[in-house]
Coordinates of C-alpha atoms in Angstrom, one line a residue:
M1395 CA -0.5 -26.6 12.1
V1396 CA 0.8 -28.9 14.8
P1397 CA 4.1 -30.6 13.8
P1398 CA 4.2 -34.3 14.0
P1399 CA 5.6 -35.8 17.3
S1400 CA 8.9 -36.9 15.7
S1401 CA 9.7 -33.4 14.4
N1402 CA 8.6 -31.7 17.6
H1403 CA 10.7 -34.1 19.7
Q1404 CA 13.6 -33.2 17.4
A1405 CA 12.9 -29.5 18.0
I1406 CA 13.0 -30.1 21.7
Q1407 CA 16.3 -31.8 21.4
Q1408 CA 17.7 -28.9 19.4
F1409 CA 16.4 -26.4 21.9
L1410 CA 17.9 -28.2 24.9
S1411 CA 21.2 -28.8 23.1
S1412 CA 21.4 -25.1 22.2
V1413 CA 20.7 -23.7 25.7
L1414 CA 22.8 -26.2 27.5
S1415 CA 25.8 -25.7 25.2
Q1416 CA 25.9 -21.9 25.6
S1417 CA 29.0 -20.4 27.2
G1418 CA 30.1 -17.2 28.7
T1419 CA 27.6 -14.9 30.5
S1420 CA 24.6 -16.5 28.8
A1421 CA 25.5 -20.0 30.0
L1422 CA 23.1 -21.8 32.3
P1423 CA 24.5 -22.3 35.8
Y1424 CA 24.7 -26.1 35.7
S1425 CA 27.9 -28.1 36.1
E1426 CA 29.3 -29.6 32.9
D1427 CA 29.1 -33.2 34.1
T1428 CA 25.4 -33.0 34.7
K1429 CA 24.2 -31.1 31.6
W1430 CA 23.8 -34.3 29.6
L1431 CA 21.8 -35.9 32.3
I1432 CA 19.5 -32.8 32.6
R1433 CA 18.9 -33.0 28.9
Q1434 CA 17.9 -36.7 29.1
H1435 CA 15.6 -36.0 32.1
L1436 CA 13.7 -33.2 30.2
L1437 CA 13.5 -35.3 27.0
S1438 CA 12.1 -38.2 28.9
L1439 CA 9.6 -35.9 30.7
T1440 CA 8.3 -34.4 27.4
T1441 CA 7.9 -37.8 26.0
T1442 CA 5.8 -39.2 28.9
S1443 CA 4.1 -35.9 29.8
P1444 CA 3.8 -33.8 26.6
S1445 CA 1.9 -31.1 28.4
L1446 CA 5.0 -30.2 30.3
E1447 CA 7.2 -28.0 28.1
P1448 CA 10.9 -27.1 28.7
K1449 CA 11.9 -23.5 28.6
T1450 CA 14.3 -21.0 30.2
A1451 CA 13.1 -18.2 32.6
T1452 CA 14.5 -16.0 35.2
F1453 CA 14.2 -17.2 38.8
T1454 CA 14.6 -14.9 41.9
H1455 CA 16.0 -16.5 45.0
N1456 CA 15.0 -15.5 48.5
D1457 CA 18.2 -13.5 48.9
G1458 CA 17.4 -11.4 45.9
R1459 CA 19.7 -13.2 43.4
T1460 CA 18.3 -13.6 39.9
V1461 CA 19.5 -16.5 37.7
N1462 CA 18.4 -17.9 34.4
L1463 CA 17.2 -21.5 34.9
L1464 CA 15.5 -24.3 33.0
Q1465 CA 11.9 -25.1 33.9
A1466 CA 9.1 -27.5 32.8
D1467 CA 5.9 -25.5 32.5
G1468 CA 2.5 -27.0 31.8
T1469 CA 0.0 -29.3 33.4
V1470 CA 0.0 -32.7 35.1
P1471 CA -3.1 -34.9 34.6
I1472 CA -5.0 -36.2 37.7
T1473 CA -8.0 -38.5 38.2
F1474 CA -10.4 -37.3 40.9
I1475 CA -13.7 -39.1 41.4
S1476 CA -13.2 -40.9 38.1
V1477 CA -12.8 -37.6 36.2
T1478 CA -9.5 -36.5 34.6
Y1479 CA -8.3 -32.9 35.2
N1480 CA -5.1 -31.0 34.5
I1481 CA -3.3 -29.2 37.3
P1482 CA -1.0 -26.3 36.1
V1483 CA 2.5 -26.6 37.6
I1484 CA 6.0 -25.2 37.0
I1485 CA 9.0 -27.4 37.7
W1486 CA 12.2 -25.3 38.3
L1487 CA 15.6 -27.0 37.8
F1488 CA 17.9 -25.3 40.3
E1489 CA 21.7 -24.9 39.9
S1490 CA 22.4 -28.1 41.9
Y1491 CA 20.0 -30.3 39.9
P1492 CA 20.0 -33.3 39.5
R1493 CA 22.1 -33.9 42.7
H1494 CA 19.4 -32.0 44.6
P1495 CA 15.6 -32.0 43.9
P1496 CA 13.9 -29.5 41.7
C1497 CA 11.5 -26.9 43.0
V1498 CA 7.8 -27.4 42.1
Y1499 CA 5.1 -24.7 42.2
V1500 CA 1.4 -25.0 41.5
N1501 CA 0.6 -22.3 39.0
P1502 CA -3.1 -21.3 39.4
T1503 CA -4.9 -19.1 36.8
R1504 CA -7.0 -16.0 37.8
D1505 CA -10.1 -18.0 38.5
M1506 CA -8.3 -20.7 40.6
I1507 CA -7.5 -20.7 44.3
I1508 CA -5.1 -22.9 46.3
K1509 CA -6.8 -25.2 48.8
R1510 CA -6.2 -24.0 52.3
S1511 CA -4.2 -26.3 54.7
H1512 CA -3.2 -28.6 51.9
P1513 CA -0.7 -31.2 53.3
F1514 CA 1.7 -30.9 50.3
V1515 CA 1.1 -27.3 48.9
N1516 CA 1.6 -24.1 50.9
P1517 CA -0.3 -20.9 50.3
S1518 CA 2.4 -19.6 47.9
G1519 CA 2.0 -22.7 45.7
L1520 CA 5.3 -24.4 46.7
V1521 CA 5.0 -28.2 46.5
S1522 CA 6.7 -30.5 49.1
I1523 CA 5.7 -34.1 48.4
P1524 CA 7.7 -37.0 49.9
Y1525 CA 9.3 -37.8 46.5
L1526 CA 11.0 -34.4 46.6
Q1527 CA 12.0 -34.8 50.2
N1528 CA 13.5 -38.3 49.5
W1529 CA 15.2 -37.3 46.3
I1530 CA 18.1 -39.7 45.6
Y1531 CA 20.7 -39.0 42.9
P1532 CA 21.0 -40.4 40.3
S1533 CA 17.9 -42.7 40.5
S1534 CA 15.4 -39.9 41.0
N1535 CA 14.1 -38.2 37.8
L1536 CA 11.4 -35.9 36.4
V1537 CA 9.3 -38.6 34.9
D1538 CA 8.8 -40.3 38.3
L1539 CA 8.2 -36.9 39.8
A1540 CA 5.4 -36.1 37.4
R1541 CA 3.8 -39.5 38.1
E1542 CA 4.0 -38.9 41.8
L1543 CA 2.5 -35.4 41.4
S1544 CA -0.4 -36.9 39.5
S1545 CA -0.9 -39.6 42.2
V1546 CA -0.7 -37.2 45.2
F1547 CA -2.9 -34.5 43.6
G1548 CA -5.4 -37.1 42.5
R1549 CA -6.0 -38.1 46.1
D1550 CA -6.2 -34.5 47.3
P1551 CA -6.4 -31.8 44.6
P1552 CA -4.7 -28.5 45.5
L1553 CA -6.7 -26.1 43.2
F1554 CA -10.4 -25.2 43.1
S1555 CA -12.6 -22.9 41.1
Q1556 CA -13.0 -19.4 42.6
R1557 CA -16.6 -18.8 41.3
P1558 CA -18.3 -22.2 40.8
K1559 CA -21.3 -22.1 38.3
P1560 CA -24.2 -24.6 38.1
N1561 CA -24.2 -27.0 35.3
P1562 CA -27.1 -26.2 32.9
N1563 CA -27.0 -29.7 31.3
P1564 CA -27.6 -32.4 33.9
N1565 CA -26.3 -35.1 31.5
Y1566 CA -23.1 -33.2 30.8
H1567 CA -20.0 -35.1 32.0
P1568 CA -16.7 -33.1 32.4
N1569 CA -13.8 -34.3 30.5
Q1570 CA -10.1 -33.5 30.2
S1571 CA -10.6 -30.2 28.4
S1572 CA -13.4 -28.7 30.5
L1573 CA -13.6 -26.9 33.9
G1574 CA -16.4 -26.9 36.4
S1575 CA -17.3 -27.4 40.0
V1576 CA -18.8 -30.5 41.5
G1577 CA -22.0 -29.8 43.4
N1578 CA -24.7 -31.8 45.1
T1579 CA -27.8 -31.6 42.8
G1580 CA -29.9 -32.3 45.8
G1581 CA -28.9 -29.0 47.4
G1582 CA -26.6 -28.4 50.4
G1583 CA -23.0 -27.7 50.4
G1584 CA -21.5 -29.4 47.4
Y1585 CA -18.0 -31.0 47.4
P1586 CA -15.8 -28.8 45.1
R1587 CA -13.9 -30.3 42.3
P1588 CA -10.5 -29.2 41.1
I1589 CA -9.9 -26.7 38.3
V1590 CA -9.8 -28.2 34.8
R1591 CA -8.5 -25.6 32.4
P1592 CA -5.3 -26.5 30.5
P1593 CA -3.3 -23.3 29.6
Q1594 CA -2.7 -22.5 26.0
Y1595 CA 1.0 -22.4 25.1
P1596 CA 2.5 -21.1 21.9
P1597 CA 4.3 -23.5 19.6
Y1598 CA 8.0 -24.1 20.0
G1599 CA 10.1 -21.2 18.8
S1600 CA 7.6 -18.5 19.9
G1601 CA 8.6 -17.1 23.3
G1602 CA 11.0 -20.0 24.0
A1603 CA 8.3 -22.6 24.6
V1604 CA 7.8 -26.0 23.0
G1605 CA 4.4 -27.0 21.5
K1606 CA 2.3 -29.8 22.7
V1607 CA 3.5 -33.2 21.7
E1608 CA 1.0 -35.8 20.4
A1609 CA 0.7 -39.0 22.3
E1610 CA 3.0 -41.7 21.0
D1611 CA 2.7 -45.4 20.9
A1612 CA 3.1 -47.1 24.3
A1613 CA 5.7 -49.6 23.1
E1614 CA 7.8 -46.7 21.7
V1615 CA 7.5 -44.8 24.9
Y1616 CA 8.5 -47.8 26.9
K1617 CA 11.4 -48.6 24.6
R1618 CA 12.7 -45.0 24.8
N1619 CA 12.3 -45.0 28.6
V1620 CA 14.3 -48.2 28.9
I1621 CA 17.0 -46.8 26.6
D1622 CA 17.2 -43.6 28.6
K1623 CA 17.3 -45.5 31.9
L1624 CA 20.1 -47.7 30.6
V1625 CA 22.0 -44.6 29.4
E1626 CA 21.5 -43.0 32.7
N1627 CA 22.8 -46.0 34.6
V1628 CA 25.8 -46.3 32.3
H1629 CA 26.5 -42.6 32.8
G1630 CA 26.2 -43.0 36.6
D1631 CA 28.5 -46.0 36.5
M1632 CA 31.0 -44.0 34.4
L1633 CA 31.0 -41.2 36.9
Q1634 CA 31.4 -43.7 39.8
L1635 CA 34.3 -45.4 38.0
S1636 CA 35.9 -42.0 37.2
K1637 CA 35.7 -41.0 40.9
T1638 CA 37.2 -44.4 41.9
R1639 CA 40.1 -43.9 39.4
E1640 CA 40.6 -40.4 40.6
A1641 CA 40.9 -41.6 44.2
E1642 CA 43.4 -44.3 43.2
M1643 CA 45.4 -41.7 41.3
E1644 CA 45.5 -39.5 44.3
S1645 CA 46.8 -42.4 46.4
W1646 CA 49.4 -43.2 43.8
F1647 CA 50.5 -39.5 43.7
S1648 CA 50.7 -39.6 47.5
A1649 CA 52.9 -42.7 47.4
Q1650 CA 55.0 -41.1 44.7
S1651 CA 55.5 -38.0 46.9
V1652 CA 56.6 -40.2 49.9
L1653 CA 59.0 -42.2 47.7
R1654 CA 60.5 -38.9 46.4
G1655 CA 61.0 -37.7 49.9
R1656 CA 62.7 -40.9 50.9
E1657 CA 64.9 -40.7 47.8
E1658 CA 66.0 -37.2 48.9
E1659 CA 66.8 -38.4 52.4
F1660 CA 68.7 -41.4 51.0
N1661 CA 70.8 -39.2 48.7
K1662 CA 71.5 -36.8 51.6
G1663 CA 72.6 -39.6 53.8
L1664 CA 74.8 -41.1 51.1
K1665 CA 76.5 -37.7 50.5
E1666 CA 77.1 -37.3 54.3
M1667 CA 78.7 -40.8 54.3
R1668 CA 80.9 -40.0 51.4
D1669 CA 82.0 -36.7 53.0
K1670 CA 82.8 -38.6 56.2
M1671 CA 84.7 -41.3 54.3
E1672 CA 86.9 -38.6 52.7
G1673 CA 87.5 -37.0 56.1
L1674 CA 88.5 -40.4 57.5
E1675 CA 90.9 -41.0 54.5
L1676 CA 92.6 -37.7 55.2
H1677 CA 92.9 -38.5 58.9
L1678 CA 94.3 -41.9 58.0
Q1679 CA 97.0 -40.3 55.8
V1680 CA 97.9 -38.0 58.8
V1681 CA 98.1 -41.0 61.1
L1682 CA 100.3 -42.9 58.7
M1683 CA 102.6 -39.9 58.3
N1684 CA 102.9 -39.6 62.1
T1685 CA 103.6 -43.3 62.4
D1686 CA 106.4 -43.0 59.9
V1687 CA 107.9 -40.2 61.9
L1688 CA 107.6 -42.1 65.2
E1689 CA 109.1 -45.2 63.7
A1690 CA 112.0 -43.2 62.3
W1691 CA 112.6 -41.6 65.7
V1692 CA 112.5 -45.1 67.4
R1693 CA 115.0 -46.5 65.0
E1694 CA 117.3 -43.6 65.5
N1695 CA 117.2 -43.6 69.3
K1696 CA 117.3 -47.4 69.6
G1697 CA 120.8 -47.4 68.1
K1698 CA 121.9 -44.7 70.6
L1699 CA 120.5 -46.8 73.4
K1700 CA 122.5 -49.9 72.4
G1701 CA 125.7 -47.9 72.0
G1702 CA 125.4 -46.1 75.5
S1703 CA 124.7 -47.0 79.0
E1704 CA 121.8 -49.3 79.8
D1705 CA 121.0 -47.4 83.0
I1706 CA 118.9 -44.4 82.0
D1707 CA 117.9 -41.9 84.6
V1708 CA 114.2 -41.3 84.1
D1709 CA 114.3 -38.1 86.1
N1710 CA 116.7 -36.6 83.7
A1711 CA 114.8 -37.7 80.6
F1712 CA 112.9 -34.4 80.6
E1713 CA 114.7 -31.0 80.9
C1714 CA 112.8 -28.0 82.3
V1715 CA 113.2 -24.5 80.9
D1716 CA 113.4 -22.8 84.3
V1717 CA 113.3 -23.3 88.0
L1718 CA 109.6 -22.8 88.3
S1719 CA 108.9 -25.5 85.7
K1720 CA 111.2 -27.9 87.4
Q1721 CA 109.6 -27.3 90.8
M1722 CA 106.1 -27.7 89.2
L1723 CA 107.2 -31.0 87.6
E1724 CA 108.5 -32.3 91.0
C1725 CA 105.3 -31.3 92.8
T1726 CA 103.1 -32.9 90.2
A1727 CA 105.1 -36.1 90.2
V1728 CA 105.0 -36.4 94.0
D1729 CA 101.2 -35.7 94.0
M1730 CA 100.6 -38.5 91.5
A1731 CA 102.9 -40.9 93.3
I1732 CA 101.0 -40.3 96.6
E1733 CA 97.8 -41.1 94.7
D1734 CA 99.2 -44.4 93.6
A1735 CA 100.5 -45.2 97.1
V1736 CA 97.1 -44.5 98.7
Y1737 CA 95.4 -46.7 96.1
S1738 CA 97.9 -49.5 96.9
L1739 CA 97.3 -49.1 100.6
E1740 CA 93.6 -49.4 100.1
K1741 CA 94.0 -52.6 98.2
A1742 CA 96.2 -54.0 100.9
V1743 CA 93.6 -53.3 103.6
Q1744 CA 90.8 -54.9 101.5
E1745 CA 92.9 -58.0 101.0
G1746 CA 93.8 -58.2 104.7
A1747 CA 97.6 -57.7 104.1
M1748 CA 97.8 -54.6 106.4
P1749 CA 96.1 -53.7 109.7
F1750 CA 93.5 -51.0 109.5
D1751 CA 95.2 -48.8 112.1
Q1752 CA 98.5 -48.9 110.2
Y1753 CA 96.6 -48.0 107.1
L1754 CA 95.1 -44.9 108.8
R1755 CA 98.6 -43.7 110.0
N1756 CA 100.2 -44.1 106.6
V1757 CA 97.3 -42.4 104.8
R1758 CA 97.4 -39.5 107.3
L1759 CA 101.1 -39.0 106.6
L1760 CA 100.8 -39.3 102.9
S1761 CA 97.8 -36.9 102.8
R1762 CA 99.7 -34.3 104.7
E1763 CA 102.6 -34.5 102.3
Q1764 CA 100.2 -34.4 99.4
F1765 CA 98.6 -31.3 100.7
F1766 CA 101.9 -29.4 101.0
N1767 CA 102.9 -30.5 97.5
R1768 CA 99.6 -29.3 96.1
A1769 CA 99.9 -26.0 97.9
T1770 CA 103.4 -25.5 96.5
A1771 CA 102.1 -26.4 93.0
A1772 CA 99.4 -23.8 93.3
K1773 CA 101.9 -21.1 94.3
V1774 CA 104.3 -22.1 91.5
R1775 CA 101.4 -21.9 89.0
A1776 CA 100.5 -18.4 90.3
A1777 CA 104.1 -17.4 90.0
Q1778 CA 104.3 -18.7 86.4
M1779 CA 101.2 -16.8 85.5
Q1780 CA 102.6 -13.6 87.0
A1781 CA 105.9 -14.1 85.1
Q1782 CA 104.0 -14.7 81.9
V1783 CA 101.9 -11.5 82.4
A1784 CA 105.1 -9.5 83.1
G1785 CA 106.7 -10.9 80.0
M1786 CA 103.8 -9.9 77.9
A1787 CA 103.8 -6.4 79.4
A1788 CA 107.6 -6.1 78.7
R1789 CA 107.0 -7.0 75.0
A1790 CA 104.1 -4.7 74.5
P1791 CA 106.2 -1.4 74.1
R1792 CA 108.3 -3.1 71.5
Y1793 CA 105.3 -4.1 69.4
A1794 CA 103.9 -0.6 69.9
T1795 CA 107.0 1.1 68.5

């Protein structure tokens, strides 16, 4: 007993929902965001092409990997020389489906052979029609693929009968459920016709296959296709909107990261400025204390100046601790005084207040005197260094004991 189309369609929905919702090691290798779209593609395909039945099977890749995948197994109808035939095919949905095209194979039976040098089918049965090569996600789908297969194979069938037999009934006309070969009744090499033998599939639930679905009303099919297309478009728009929002969130997160970095730099600079302000306040306190000390000293010595003589000997304002220090002070003072005198002479020559030859004589005399003073200062400095070393050597035994 064949179930009605509505119940069979519900069984297909339950089957796809079951296999696509599995998890763990038995889960199918499809991404979660495409499983719903894969389900819709297969439901639409079984509605428009009931002979194609969804099931799961093991596929072996060229590198030896085996994986459990969804497939649509059955036949696609073609019209060749005004006669309808069924071409057995298998449509494999790879792991990257629907972003990448499925893999379609022609599935000949024992008495079928693949046409040699077919433009779209290689000797192993692999199909490569332009629709697969120009697959565009998400607009491309299995329903349009099945229509394109019917159109391409109708122009050039890929399968033929291996042992053609003559037709005993001249008035017999092949139909959709018969198989034969087309020959020229007048003799000569006849033009072969494609195989017409629809494979028998068990009903849904037996071996994981889905039974054949009865043809439905064209208006219902069109309505369901329109709804599925609208749902597919809404789903694509939602995915695009989600990607756009994710990109905006990424840009916002990047801006937030930049702002946090600037906040850290601002806090670091503010802390450095506060530390510097505290250091300046401490330095200001030290300056104020030194100012108070100097002002007190000025007040104290100002009273002494008023009470004493107004003539103060500048040379006696500083007292040296020893003879070497006094000699060093005198040599340094003379050296600096000669520097000032040479500068004044240079200014006088520039202004024309002194002849140049007189300037040269004075500079020569001052330079000689400056040389002797500098030489004396160098000797005094050496003597001071030697006396300091001797003093340190004399104190060393005392520290040692």
